[in-house]
PDB file of C-alpha atoms and ligand atoms in Angstrom:
ATOM      1  CA  MET A  18      74.559 116.246 111.347  1.00  0.00           C
ATOM      2  CA  ALA A  19      75.832 117.372 107.970  1.00  0.00           C
ATOM      3  CA  GLU A  20      73.703 116.056 105.153  1.00  0.00           C
ATOM      4  CA  GLU A  21      75.666 117.395 102.204  1.00  0.00           C
ATOM      5  CA  ALA A  22      76.968 114.794  99.819  1.00  0.00           C
ATOM      6  CA  THR A  23      80.444 113.527 100.616  1.00  0.00           C
ATOM      7  CA  ILE A  24      82.966 112.270  98.115  1.00  0.00           C
ATOM      8  CA  PHE A  25      81.815 108.728  98.900  1.00  0.00           C
ATOM      9  CA  ASP A  26      78.160 109.590  98.173  1.00  0.00           C
ATOM     10  CA  LYS A  27      79.373 110.786  94.791  1.00  0.00           C
ATOM     11  CA  ILE A  28      81.381 107.613  94.180  1.00  0.00           C
ATOM     12  CA  LEU A  29      78.282 105.588  95.058  1.00  0.00           C
ATOM     13  CA  THR A  30      76.126 107.468  92.531  1.00  0.00           C
ATOM     14  CA  GLY A  31      78.863 107.361  89.894  1.00  0.00           C
ATOM     15  CA  GLU A  32      79.263 111.132  89.864  1.00  0.00           C
ATOM     16  CA  ILE A  33      82.943 110.635  90.738  1.00  0.00           C
ATOM     17  CA  PRO A  34      84.871 107.696  89.279  1.00  0.00           C
ATOM     18  CA  ALA A  35      86.526 105.096  91.463  1.00  0.00           C
ATOM     19  CA  ASP A  36      88.457 101.889  90.956  1.00  0.00           C
ATOM     20  CA  LYS A  37      85.730  99.532  92.153  1.00  0.00           C
ATOM     21  CA  VAL A  38      86.730  96.058  93.266  1.00  0.00           C
ATOM     22  CA  TYR A  39      83.471  94.669  94.673  1.00  0.00           C
ATOM     23  CA  GLU A  40      79.795  95.513  94.864  1.00  0.00           C
ATOM     24  CA  ASP A  41      76.697  93.785  96.184  1.00  0.00           C
ATOM     25  CA  ASP A  42      73.287  94.914  97.436  1.00  0.00           C
ATOM     26  CA  ASP A  43      74.724  96.265 100.681  1.00  0.00           C
ATOM     27  CA  VAL A  44      78.267  97.504 100.105  1.00  0.00           C
ATOM     28  CA  LEU A  45      80.593  99.050  97.562  1.00  0.00           C
ATOM     29  CA  ALA A  46      84.372  98.615  97.701  1.00  0.00           C
ATOM     30  CA  PHE A  47      86.930 100.665  95.813  1.00  0.00           C
ATOM     31  CA  ARG A  48      90.656 101.349  95.959  1.00  0.00           C
ATOM     32  CA  ASP A  49      91.851 104.209  98.142  1.00  0.00           C
ATOM     33  CA  ILE A  50      93.170 107.110  96.067  1.00  0.00           C
ATOM     34  CA  ASN A  51      96.146 107.457  98.420  1.00  0.00           C
ATOM     35  CA  PRO A  52      97.088 103.871  99.272  1.00  0.00           C
ATOM     36  CA  GLN A  53      98.937 103.170 102.504  1.00  0.00           C
ATOM     37  CA  ALA A  54      99.694  99.550 101.634  1.00  0.00           C
ATOM     38  CA  PRO A  55     100.035  97.478  98.435  1.00  0.00           C
ATOM     39  CA  VAL A  56      96.345  96.700  98.842  1.00  0.00           C
ATOM     40  CA  HIS A  57      94.227  99.504 100.311  1.00  0.00           C
ATOM     41  CA  VAL A  58      90.516  99.289  99.717  1.00  0.00           C
ATOM     42  CA  LEU A  59      87.603 101.183 101.256  1.00  0.00           C
ATOM     43  CA  VAL A  60      84.297  99.455 101.909  1.00  0.00           C
ATOM     44  CA  ILE A  61      81.200 101.624 102.321  1.00  0.00           C
ATOM     45  CA  PRO A  62      77.627 100.666 103.154  1.00  0.00           C
ATOM     46  CA  LYS A  63      75.213 101.641 100.396  1.00  0.00           C
ATOM     47  CA  ARG A  64      72.903 103.065 103.032  1.00  0.00           C
ATOM     48  CA  ARG A  65      74.725 106.056 104.400  1.00  0.00           C
ATOM     49  CA  ALA A  66      75.848 106.414 107.983  1.00  0.00           C
ATOM     50  CA  GLU A  67      78.278 109.113 109.008  1.00  0.00           C
ATOM     51  CA  ARG A  68      80.117 107.454 111.814  1.00  0.00           C
ATOM     52  CA  PHE A  69      80.829 104.155 113.509  1.00  0.00           C
ATOM     53  CA  ALA A  70      79.032 105.637 116.513  1.00  0.00           C
ATOM     54  CA  GLU A  71      75.751 105.401 114.594  1.00  0.00           C
ATOM     55  CA  LEU A  72      75.904 101.624 114.505  1.00  0.00           C
ATOM     56  CA  LYS A  73      74.427 101.366 117.979  1.00  0.00           C
ATOM     57  CA  HIS A  74      71.282 103.003 116.638  1.00  0.00           C
ATOM     58  CA  SER A  75      71.099 100.908 113.489  1.00  0.00           C
ATOM     59  CA  ASP A  76      69.613  97.498 113.089  1.00  0.00           C
ATOM     60  CA  THR A  77      72.153  94.774 113.771  1.00  0.00           C
ATOM     61  CA  GLY A  78      71.758  93.586 110.207  1.00  0.00           C
ATOM     62  CA  PHE A  79      73.292  96.807 108.933  1.00  0.00           C
ATOM     63  CA  ALA A  80      76.542  96.274 110.840  1.00  0.00           C
ATOM     64  CA  GLY A  81      76.511  92.579 110.053  1.00  0.00           C
ATOM     65  CA  ARG A  82      76.091  93.124 106.330  1.00  0.00           C
ATOM     66  CA  LEU A  83      78.831  95.768 106.315  1.00  0.00           C
ATOM     67  CA  PHE A  84      81.327  93.452 107.992  1.00  0.00           C
ATOM     68  CA  GLN A  85      80.284  90.483 105.898  1.00  0.00           C
ATOM     69  CA  GLY A  86      81.017  92.709 102.910  1.00  0.00           C
ATOM     70  CA  VAL A  87      84.454  93.502 104.290  1.00  0.00           C
ATOM     71  CA  SER A  88      85.140  89.804 104.728  1.00  0.00           C
ATOM     72  CA  ARG A  89      84.001  89.045 101.172  1.00  0.00           C
ATOM     73  CA  VAL A  90      86.124  91.832  99.704  1.00  0.00           C
ATOM     74  CA  ALA A  91      89.223  90.605 101.522  1.00  0.00           C
ATOM     75  CA  THR A  92      88.635  87.118 100.164  1.00  0.00           C
ATOM     76  CA  GLU A  93      88.118  88.447  96.628  1.00  0.00           C
ATOM     77  CA  LEU A  94      91.408  90.326  96.941  1.00  0.00           C
ATOM     78  CA  GLY A  95      93.222  87.146  97.960  1.00  0.00           C
ATOM     79  CA  LEU A  96      94.133  88.436 101.409  1.00  0.00           C
ATOM     80  CA  ASP A  97      92.843  85.618 103.590  1.00  0.00           C
ATOM     81  CA  ASP A  98      96.012  83.527 103.746  1.00  0.00           C
ATOM     82  CA  ASP A  99      98.462  86.287 104.631  1.00  0.00           C
ATOM     83  CA  GLY A 100      96.006  88.363 106.629  1.00  0.00           C
ATOM     84  CA  TYR A 101      95.186  92.039 106.554  1.00  0.00           C
ATOM     85  CA  ARG A 102      94.165  94.954 108.740  1.00  0.00           C
ATOM     86  CA  VAL A 103      90.641  96.337 109.076  1.00  0.00           C
ATOM     87  CA  VAL A 104      90.386  99.944 110.278  1.00  0.00           C
ATOM     88  CA  VAL A 105      87.536 102.341 110.981  1.00  0.00           C
ATOM     89  CA  ASN A 106      88.666 105.906 111.641  1.00  0.00           C
ATOM     90  CA  ASN A 107      85.907 107.518 113.657  1.00  0.00           C
ATOM     91  CA  GLY A 108      85.543 111.206 114.397  1.00  0.00           C
ATOM     92  CA  ARG A 109      88.225 113.813 114.956  1.00  0.00           C
ATOM     93  CA  ASN A 110      90.547 111.864 117.220  1.00  0.00           C
ATOM     94  CA  GLY A 111      90.154 108.847 115.003  1.00  0.00           C
ATOM     95  CA  GLN A 112      91.385 110.922 112.057  1.00  0.00           C
ATOM     96  CA  GLN A 113      88.188 110.429 110.081  1.00  0.00           C
ATOM     97  CA  THR A 114      88.367 112.749 107.087  1.00  0.00           C
ATOM     98  CA  VAL A 115      85.304 111.655 105.099  1.00  0.00           C
ATOM     99  CA  GLU A 116      82.013 111.844 107.013  1.00  0.00           C
ATOM    100  CA  TYR A 117      80.615 108.679 105.511  1.00  0.00           C
ATOM    101  CA  LEU A 118      81.198 105.501 107.496  1.00  0.00           C
ATOM    102  CA  HIS A 119      83.835 103.421 105.748  1.00  0.00           C
ATOM    103  CA  VAL A 120      86.082 100.495 106.524  1.00  0.00           C
ATOM    104  CA  HIS A 121      89.682 100.393 105.365  1.00  0.00           C
ATOM    105  CA  ILE A 122      91.170  97.053 104.321  1.00  0.00           C
ATOM    106  CA  LEU A 123      94.968  97.180 104.257  1.00  0.00           C
ATOM    107  CA  GLY A 124      97.024  94.255 103.059  1.00  0.00           C
ATOM    108  CA  GLY A 125      99.949  93.059 101.021  1.00  0.00           C
ATOM    109  CA  ARG A 126     102.547  93.883 103.691  1.00  0.00           C
ATOM    110  CA  GLY A 127     103.119  93.314 107.367  1.00  0.00           C
ATOM    111  CA  MET A 128     101.539  95.960 109.585  1.00  0.00           C
ATOM    112  CA  THR A 129     102.973  97.524 112.697  1.00  0.00           C
ATOM    113  CA  TRP A 130     101.341  98.110 116.056  1.00  0.00           C
ATOM    114  CA  PRO A 131     100.473 100.424 117.725  1.00  0.00           C
ATOM    115  CA  PRO A 132      99.257 102.840 115.040  1.00  0.00           C
ATOM    116  CA  GLY A 133     100.608 106.383 115.337  1.00  0.00           C
TER     117      GLY A 133
HETATM  118  P1  5GP B  30      89.488 108.436 106.628  1.00  0.00           P
HETATM  119  O1  5GP B  30      90.694 109.214 106.999  1.00  0.00           O
HETATM  120  O2  5GP B  30      88.244 109.285 106.626  1.00  0.00           O
HETATM  121  O3  5GP B  30      89.335 107.187 107.427  1.00  0.00           O
HETATM  122  O4  5GP B  30      89.741 107.919 105.165  1.00  0.00           O
HETATM  123  C1  5GP B  30      89.321 108.531 104.007  1.00  0.00           C
HETATM  124  C2  5GP B  30      90.073 107.869 102.895  1.00  0.00           C
HETATM  125  O5  5GP B  30      89.475 108.242 101.680  1.00  0.00           O
HETATM  126  C3  5GP B  30      91.546 108.301 102.806  1.00  0.00           C
HETATM  127  O6  5GP B  30      92.366 107.155 102.957  1.00  0.00           O
HETATM  128  C4  5GP B  30      91.657 108.950 101.431  1.00  0.00           C
HETATM  129  O7  5GP B  30      92.863 108.654 100.770  1.00  0.00           O
HETATM  130  C5  5GP B  30      90.455 108.368 100.700  1.00  0.00           C
HETATM  131  N1  5GP B  30      89.912 109.232  99.672  1.00  0.00           N
HETATM  132  C6  5GP B  30      89.650 110.562  99.768  1.00  0.00           C
HETATM  133  N2  5GP B  30      89.119 111.021  98.638  1.00  0.00           N
HETATM  134  C7  5GP B  30      89.039 109.964  97.795  1.00  0.00           C
HETATM  135  C8  5GP B  30      88.566 109.827  96.447  1.00  0.00           C
HETATM  136  O8  5GP B  30      88.098 110.758  95.809  1.00  0.00           O
HETATM  137  N3  5GP B  30      88.633 108.577  95.903  1.00  0.00           N
HETATM  138  C9  5GP B  30      89.131 107.516  96.596  1.00  0.00           C
HETATM  139  N4  5GP B  30      89.149 106.339  95.967  1.00  0.00           N
HETATM  140  N5  5GP B  30      89.575 107.614  97.856  1.00  0.00           N
HETATM  141  C10 5GP B  30      89.535 108.827  98.454  1.00  0.00           C
END
């Protein structure tokens, strides 16, 4: 597995700036640089994992805290009433481009299904 720092490692350390919207002990959330919806935020765990696939090896608390963070961010962003989409792109076929596990929150418009 690649261990070199990704862009999200650098956002976490502050080496690269980001428009942060939420932070707690477990997660950091910031706006996507190339938004695909009026609200498009990325939530990353502060403890790095590369892929969703790693969750089966992690303690259940890790996954739980990540998704609790996602839920809190969505609430902070005022998305609960209208709803939103939560996406994890995983690996090549999932179109994952940054090898640091992250959760997309997309909101502010109606989504379509299925995704392309
Ligand atoms: P993926 O395709 O891996 O699921 O999503 C990576 C996301 O990271 C993309 O939506 C892309 O726009 C976003 N992204 C890439 N580089 C940066 C950056 O430097 N800052 C921010 N805020 N988002 C980034």
